[in-house]
Amino acid sequence: WSTLLPYTTLFRADDGIRLMRAINREQKQEVPQYEEMCRRFLADSKDFSEEKIKEAGINQRFSNDGTIEDCIRDIKEAIKQQLL
């Protein structure tokens, strides 16, 4: 896998989708910790800013905005392209 999907690959979802997913996960907790969830969300936003992504040399991205099937399809296509 390391040669087909190098560590310079990023899987990303739109911020709104990420936030809704985080809220949905937190609501399922016995004791939701919304402040901590927000802190983690904001920290991740800084850690994965466009500037830091560029500094890390990430050159391949996959969208996780739709269904998992869409994301898997895109990954398979990228692997096929690299094998050609």
PDB file of C-alpha atoms in Angstrom:
ATOM      1  CA  TRP A   1       0.000   0.000   0.000  1.00  0.00           C
ATOM      2  CA  SER A   2       2.752   2.461   0.785  1.00  0.00           C
ATOM      3  CA  THR A   3       3.671   2.772  -2.881  1.00  0.00           C
ATOM      4  CA  LEU A   4       0.071   2.911  -4.083  1.00  0.00           C
ATOM      5  CA  LEU A   5      -1.255   5.409  -1.564  1.00  0.00           C
ATOM      6  CA  PRO A   6       1.801   7.218  -0.213  1.00  0.00           C
ATOM      7  CA  TYR A   7       1.783   8.981   3.128  1.00  0.00           C
ATOM      8  CA  THR A   8       1.292  12.214   1.184  1.00  0.00           C
ATOM      9  CA  THR A   9      -2.365  11.293   0.695  1.00  0.00           C
ATOM     10  CA  LEU A  10      -5.118  13.162   2.536  1.00  0.00           C
ATOM     11  CA  PHE A  11      -8.716  12.138   3.097  1.00  0.00           C
ATOM     12  CA  ARG A  12     -10.814  15.193   3.748  1.00  0.00           C
ATOM     13  CA  ALA A  13     -14.423  16.209   4.304  1.00  0.00           C
ATOM     14  CA  ASP A  14     -16.016  19.630   4.136  1.00  0.00           C
ATOM     15  CA  ASP A  15     -15.917  21.463   7.488  1.00  0.00           C
ATOM     16  CA  GLY A  16     -19.721  21.479   7.762  1.00  0.00           C
ATOM     17  CA  ILE A  17     -19.885  17.733   7.212  1.00  0.00           C
ATOM     18  CA  ARG A  18     -17.044  17.146   9.689  1.00  0.00           C
ATOM     19  CA  LEU A  19     -18.810  19.243  12.309  1.00  0.00           C
ATOM     20  CA  MET A  20     -22.162  17.506  11.838  1.00  0.00           C
ATOM     21  CA  ARG A  21     -20.482  14.090  12.063  1.00  0.00           C
ATOM     22  CA  ALA A  22     -18.710  15.173  15.262  1.00  0.00           C
ATOM     23  CA  ILE A  23     -21.961  16.431  16.790  1.00  0.00           C
ATOM     24  CA  ASN A  24     -23.762  13.212  15.858  1.00  0.00           C
ATOM     25  CA  ARG A  25     -20.990  11.128  17.456  1.00  0.00           C
ATOM     26  CA  GLU A  26     -20.996  13.293  20.581  1.00  0.00           C
ATOM     27  CA  GLN A  27     -24.774  13.058  20.977  1.00  0.00           C
ATOM     28  CA  LYS A  28     -24.422   9.279  21.275  1.00  0.00           C
ATOM     29  CA  GLN A  29     -22.138   9.579  24.283  1.00  0.00           C
ATOM     30  CA  GLU A  30     -23.528   8.934  27.742  1.00  0.00           C
ATOM     31  CA  VAL A  31     -22.211  12.351  28.800  1.00  0.00           C
ATOM     32  CA  PRO A  32     -21.683  14.530  25.720  1.00  0.00           C
ATOM     33  CA  GLN A  33     -18.678  16.836  25.982  1.00  0.00           C
ATOM     34  CA  TYR A  34     -19.529  19.508  23.423  1.00  0.00           C
ATOM     35  CA  GLU A  35     -16.878  21.985  24.562  1.00  0.00           C
ATOM     36  CA  GLU A  36     -14.162  19.368  24.126  1.00  0.00           C
ATOM     37  CA  MET A  37     -15.609  18.369  20.759  1.00  0.00           C
ATOM     38  CA  CYS A  38     -15.449  21.996  19.620  1.00  0.00           C
ATOM     39  CA  ARG A  39     -11.880  22.349  20.904  1.00  0.00           C
ATOM     40  CA  ARG A  40     -10.804  19.257  18.938  1.00  0.00           C
ATOM     41  CA  PHE A  41     -12.623  20.452  15.821  1.00  0.00           C
ATOM     42  CA  LEU A  42     -10.889  23.842  15.932  1.00  0.00           C
ATOM     43  CA  ALA A  43      -7.493  22.259  16.663  1.00  0.00           C
ATOM     44  CA  ASP A  44      -7.912  19.908  13.693  1.00  0.00           C
ATOM     45  CA  SER A  45      -8.824  22.864  11.485  1.00  0.00           C
ATOM     46  CA  LYS A  46      -5.515  24.512  12.375  1.00  0.00           C
ATOM     47  CA  ASP A  47      -3.510  21.290  12.089  1.00  0.00           C
ATOM     48  CA  PHE A  48      -4.916  20.615   8.615  1.00  0.00           C
ATOM     49  CA  SER A  49      -4.866  24.171   7.266  1.00  0.00           C
ATOM     50  CA  GLU A  50      -3.964  24.605   3.605  1.00  0.00           C
ATOM     51  CA  GLU A  51      -0.592  26.007   4.651  1.00  0.00           C
ATOM     52  CA  LYS A  52       0.280  22.967   6.764  1.00  0.00           C
ATOM     53  CA  ILE A  53      -0.984  20.571   4.094  1.00  0.00           C
ATOM     54  CA  LYS A  54       1.315  22.243   1.588  1.00  0.00           C
ATOM     55  CA  GLU A  55       4.253  22.170   4.033  1.00  0.00           C
ATOM     56  CA  ALA A  56       3.692  18.439   4.546  1.00  0.00           C
ATOM     57  CA  GLY A  57       4.014  17.833   0.816  1.00  0.00           C
ATOM     58  CA  ILE A  58       0.585  16.277   0.491  1.00  0.00           C
ATOM     59  CA  ASN A  59      -0.036  15.795  -3.191  1.00  0.00           C
ATOM     60  CA  GLN A  60      -3.090  13.569  -3.352  1.00  0.00           C
ATOM     61  CA  ARG A  61      -6.495  14.200  -1.797  1.00  0.00           C
ATOM     62  CA  PHE A  62      -9.698  12.258  -1.581  1.00  0.00           C
ATOM     63  CA  SER A  63     -13.047  13.755  -0.644  1.00  0.00           C
ATOM     64  CA  ASN A  64     -15.004  12.137   2.136  1.00  0.00           C
ATOM     65  CA  ASP A  65     -17.997  14.428   1.635  1.00  0.00           C
ATOM     66  CA  GLY A  66     -20.272  11.848   0.016  1.00  0.00           C
ATOM     67  CA  THR A  67     -20.775   8.190   0.655  1.00  0.00           C
ATOM     68  CA  ILE A  68     -18.038   5.781   1.634  1.00  0.00           C
ATOM     69  CA  GLU A  69     -18.676   4.022  -1.665  1.00  0.00           C
ATOM     70  CA  ASP A  70     -17.833   7.217  -3.573  1.00  0.00           C
ATOM     71  CA  CYS A  71     -14.590   7.610  -1.618  1.00  0.00           C
ATOM     72  CA  ILE A  72     -13.620   3.966  -2.152  1.00  0.00           C
ATOM     73  CA  ARG A  73     -14.366   4.279  -5.877  1.00  0.00           C
ATOM     74  CA  ASP A  74     -12.067   7.306  -6.113  1.00  0.00           C
ATOM     75  CA  ILE A  75      -9.293   5.504  -4.222  1.00  0.00           C
ATOM     76  CA  LYS A  76      -9.571   2.457  -6.486  1.00  0.00           C
ATOM     77  CA  GLU A  77      -9.372   4.680  -9.555  1.00  0.00           C
ATOM     78  CA  ALA A  78      -6.271   6.428  -8.216  1.00  0.00           C
ATOM     79  CA  ILE A  79      -4.613   3.055  -7.544  1.00  0.00           C
ATOM     80  CA  LYS A  80      -5.469   1.865 -11.047  1.00  0.00           C
ATOM     81  CA  GLN A  81      -3.925   5.018 -12.523  1.00  0.00           C
ATOM     82  CA  GLN A  82      -0.717   4.455 -10.562  1.00  0.00           C
ATOM     83  CA  LEU A  83      -0.524   0.859 -11.763  1.00  0.00           C
ATOM     84  CA  LEU A  84      -0.708   1.849 -15.447  1.00  0.00           C
TER      85      LEU A  84
END
